[in-house]
Amino acid sequence: MGILEIKDVGKRFGGLKALSDVNLSVQENTCHAIIGPNGAGKSTLLNCLVGKLIPDTGSVMFQGQSVLGRSPHEINQMGISRVFQTPEIFGDLTVFENMMIPLFAKRDGAYRLHAIESVSNERTLIEEAEKMLEEVNMLDKRHMHSASMSRGDKRRLEMAMCLVQEPKLLLLDEPTAGMARADTNNTIDLLKQIKDERDITIAIIEHDMHVVFSLADRITVLAQGTPLVEDAPENIKGHPKVQEAYLGEAH
Ligand SMILES: Nc1ncnc2c1ncn2[C@@H]1O[C@H](COP(=O)(O)OP(=O)(O)O)[C@@H](O)[C@H]1O
Ligand SMILES: [Mg+2]
């Protein structure tokens, strides 16, 4: 029994079958990659896991509890966090101020941007923010405005903002899309560190095979909305069905 169990999930957009017969089990404390060509249904599947879409059929269970019908906020409270393709950070705030946002949210149950002004009284939260920044190696950048940082550092900050919530399952939708190679490698290193040091399960959607093969313990190939193959990375490389799925795409 996996930490995440997806059973017979189907989703249509009008006449288009975006997902059908999706069965997938993600084991605790592993990194499970979902790959597939453009339009395969990867983002749709992820959206079904975080309450942004409701599948037409099937079930999605996280630690034995259904996520279907719950709001994105409730699902987040259950221990599932998602990092989007574009970093969701506040460019006008410093690295440190950005970190305070999820910490306030965790303690008070609400995002309180205005509370940043009275932050100096929040000793416990400040310590928590600093500890997390140290863990992702960004403590020296705490006073930088996040808008001026590299994409790799923005991603690092976003990941830190996600991790202070102590998620059990981290969902990543193409975390290195549009990144230069140095930023991609920086993100791979961070994810490896997170995987090694935390009690966390990672499900990652990724186009960049270098990232996938650096991180994944298990890979599911999605094609036309259905899992085509699921196997260990060494068996996915060069698999004829996988090559067929990617036919016509440059990789
Ligand atoms: N909100 C939507 N309305 C209609 N069609 C959609 C919507 N979202 C995705 N699709 C379609 O569903 C299919 C799967 O899309 P998506 O999950 O974004 O694929 P991927 O992330 O693998 O590239 C595509 O054909 C896409 O055009
Ligand atoms: Mg997508």
XYZ file of C-alpha atoms and ligand atoms in Angstrom:
279
model
C 0.000 0.000 0.000
C 1.533 3.308 -1.103
C 1.326 6.683 0.629
C -0.585 7.801 -2.480
C -2.957 5.431 -4.273
C -4.530 6.512 -7.547
C -7.185 4.067 -8.794
C -8.998 4.055 -12.152
C -8.865 7.835 -12.494
C -10.462 9.329 -15.584
C -10.965 12.968 -16.582
C -12.588 14.455 -19.671
C -12.574 18.004 -20.960
C -15.672 17.993 -23.150
C -14.984 15.418 -25.844
C -11.305 15.091 -24.952
C -10.182 12.207 -22.730
C -7.327 13.838 -20.801
C -6.962 10.892 -18.383
C -8.295 7.353 -18.507
C -7.712 4.250 -16.381
C -4.897 5.860 -14.412
C -3.632 3.483 -11.731
C -0.578 4.533 -9.840
C 0.871 3.795 -6.438
C 3.541 6.024 -4.916
C 5.564 4.353 -2.149
C 6.477 6.269 0.983
C 9.906 7.962 1.058
C 10.606 7.392 -2.623
C 10.887 9.771 -5.551
C 8.370 8.801 -8.216
C 8.653 10.517 -11.589
C 5.800 10.864 -14.050
C 7.046 11.522 -17.539
C 5.431 11.668 -20.947
C 5.142 13.817 -24.059
C 3.345 17.154 -24.143
C -0.380 16.783 -23.692
C -0.049 13.331 -22.059
C -2.126 14.472 -19.073
C 0.649 14.984 -16.509
C -0.501 18.373 -15.223
C -4.135 17.257 -15.289
C -3.210 14.319 -13.065
C -1.342 16.568 -10.643
C -4.276 18.968 -10.540
C -6.507 16.047 -9.533
C -4.208 15.363 -6.576
C -4.293 18.887 -5.153
C -7.992 19.730 -5.452
C -7.736 21.938 -8.524
C -9.635 19.396 -10.629
C -12.039 16.635 -9.678
C -11.724 13.428 -11.711
C -14.881 12.068 -13.367
C -14.077 8.544 -12.196
C -11.818 6.752 -9.760
C -10.269 7.488 -6.395
C -7.227 9.259 -4.995
C -6.201 8.206 -1.486
C -3.431 9.831 0.531
C -2.399 7.953 3.693
C -5.676 6.059 3.477
C -7.872 9.160 3.194
C -9.595 10.405 0.061
C -8.455 13.780 -1.267
C -11.374 14.053 -3.693
C -13.904 16.742 -2.907
C -11.485 18.547 -0.590
C -10.259 22.084 -1.236
C -6.606 22.796 -2.143
C -6.175 24.282 1.347
C -7.570 21.168 3.073
C -5.332 18.933 0.970
C -2.359 21.081 1.911
C -3.305 20.620 5.582
C -3.306 16.844 5.039
C 0.403 17.074 4.205
C 0.555 17.521 0.427
C 2.461 20.505 -0.964
C 2.986 21.468 -4.553
C 5.689 23.485 -6.241
C 4.500 25.041 -9.475
C 6.291 25.502 -12.783
C 6.757 29.231 -12.110
C 8.067 30.090 -8.653
C 5.287 31.551 -6.495
C 7.220 33.978 -4.378
C 6.731 37.656 -3.608
C 9.335 39.594 -5.586
C 8.943 42.780 -3.524
C 9.824 41.005 -0.294
C 13.208 39.808 0.876
C 14.084 36.136 1.121
C 13.524 36.264 4.874
C 10.146 38.029 4.574
C 9.002 35.459 2.031
C 9.893 32.714 4.502
C 7.710 34.291 7.197
C 4.569 33.948 5.044
C 4.156 30.153 5.269
C 5.295 30.250 8.900
C 2.494 32.686 9.781
C 0.127 30.573 7.701
C 1.139 27.425 9.594
C 0.691 29.043 13.000
C -2.343 31.255 12.353
C -4.079 29.305 9.578
C -4.013 32.297 7.213
C -1.639 34.170 4.964
C -0.880 37.530 6.594
C 1.301 39.655 4.344
C 0.776 42.743 6.517
C 2.172 40.882 9.534
C 5.641 41.160 7.989
C 5.838 44.660 9.538
C 5.690 43.329 13.084
C 7.984 40.418 12.398
C 10.741 41.457 14.815
C 8.581 40.309 17.774
C 8.283 36.791 16.414
C 11.388 35.158 17.895
C 10.249 31.546 17.454
C 9.180 32.034 13.852
C 12.373 33.941 13.043
C 14.434 31.045 14.354
C 12.394 28.586 12.333
C 12.837 30.688 9.173
C 16.588 30.951 9.736
C 16.942 27.225 10.372
C 15.116 26.430 7.136
C 17.157 28.972 5.142
C 20.306 27.420 6.509
C 19.117 23.970 5.470
C 18.678 25.104 1.853
C 21.918 27.091 2.009
C 20.331 30.522 1.605
C 20.923 32.150 4.963
C 23.513 34.514 3.452
C 20.873 35.730 0.977
C 18.227 36.486 3.599
C 18.210 40.263 2.945
C 18.115 39.968 -0.861
C 14.986 40.944 -2.715
C 13.760 37.775 -4.295
C 12.938 39.422 -7.657
C 16.659 39.936 -8.314
C 17.675 36.321 -7.712
C 18.491 33.591 -10.246
C 15.785 31.079 -11.137
C 17.687 28.415 -9.228
C 17.687 30.519 -6.048
C 14.024 31.432 -6.503
C 13.254 27.725 -6.740
C 15.381 27.086 -3.634
C 13.431 29.746 -1.727
C 10.117 28.403 -2.946
C 11.119 24.912 -1.879
C 12.091 26.237 1.575
C 8.702 27.997 1.846
C 7.095 24.678 1.028
C 9.229 22.578 3.391
C 8.593 24.671 6.525
C 5.036 23.381 6.249
C 6.559 19.902 6.766
C 4.704 18.158 3.945
C 4.681 14.362 3.763
C 4.269 14.469 -0.003
C 5.925 17.041 -2.230
C 4.530 17.411 -5.755
C 6.696 19.066 -8.364
C 5.446 20.108 -11.804
C 8.476 20.559 -14.071
C 10.589 22.308 -11.424
C 13.451 22.946 -13.865
C 11.420 24.125 -16.877
C 13.107 27.037 -18.634
C 16.165 26.913 -16.380
C 19.791 27.247 -17.445
C 21.879 24.106 -16.839
C 23.590 25.565 -13.734
C 20.204 26.351 -12.131
C 18.914 22.901 -13.086
C 21.895 21.242 -11.410
C 21.406 23.450 -8.370
C 17.768 22.280 -8.176
C 18.775 18.607 -8.592
C 21.261 18.948 -5.714
C 18.626 20.527 -3.511
C 16.088 17.797 -4.257
C 18.668 15.069 -3.566
C 19.424 16.707 -0.232
C 15.721 16.990 0.651
C 15.220 13.344 -0.265
C 18.155 12.166 1.845
C 17.578 14.309 4.908
C 13.804 14.402 5.262
C 11.014 11.985 5.868
C 9.346 12.924 2.608
C 7.890 11.396 -0.544
C 8.398 13.204 -3.836
C 6.265 12.915 -6.965
C 7.806 14.811 -9.841
C 6.595 15.614 -13.342
C 9.558 16.418 -15.485
C 10.509 16.834 -19.102
C 14.262 16.930 -18.567
C 15.494 13.316 -18.561
C 18.733 14.331 -16.851
C 16.656 15.488 -13.862
C 14.445 12.393 -13.933
C 17.331 9.926 -14.015
C 19.219 11.843 -11.313
C 16.365 11.642 -8.836
C 13.730 9.012 -9.541
C 13.477 5.638 -7.813
C 10.489 4.736 -9.961
C 9.166 6.098 -13.248
C 5.683 6.029 -14.760
C 5.389 6.916 -18.430
C 2.086 8.541 -19.278
C 0.923 8.646 -22.898
C -2.440 9.912 -24.118
C -3.778 10.018 -20.576
C -2.894 6.426 -19.612
C 0.142 4.891 -17.908
C 2.099 3.059 -20.577
C 4.947 1.601 -18.523
C 6.012 1.737 -14.884
C 9.450 0.563 -13.865
C 12.816 1.341 -12.281
C 14.830 4.032 -14.132
C 17.357 1.535 -15.545
C 14.526 -0.356 -17.279
C 12.864 2.773 -18.639
C 15.920 3.988 -20.510
C 15.757 2.670 -24.052
C 12.381 0.936 -23.483
C 10.790 0.627 -26.957
C 7.338 1.718 -25.747
C 8.832 4.825 -24.163
C 10.681 5.748 -27.335
C 7.456 5.253 -29.248
C 5.568 7.569 -26.868
C 8.112 10.309 -27.429
C 8.235 9.895 -31.207
C 8.183 13.287 -32.870
C 9.437 15.102 -29.756
C 12.963 16.374 -29.486
C 14.885 15.067 -26.449
N -8.737 23.033 -18.679
C -8.685 22.343 -19.825
N -9.675 22.384 -20.731
C -9.610 21.667 -21.865
N -8.595 20.854 -22.198
C -7.576 20.771 -21.345
C -7.557 21.507 -20.112
N -6.405 21.206 -19.454
C -5.739 20.331 -20.240
N -6.433 20.071 -21.363
C -6.046 19.124 -22.417
O -5.836 17.871 -21.804
C -4.700 17.213 -22.361
C -3.685 16.944 -21.268
O -3.126 18.199 -20.853
P -2.024 18.346 -19.716
O -2.459 17.600 -18.520
O -1.752 19.787 -19.541
O -0.772 17.624 -20.385
P 0.775 17.645 -19.976
O 0.900 18.328 -18.656
O 1.184 16.218 -19.956
O 1.469 18.388 -21.062
C -4.194 18.112 -23.464
O -4.756 17.664 -24.688
C -4.720 19.477 -23.088
O -4.910 20.278 -24.226
Mg 2.036 20.085 -18.032
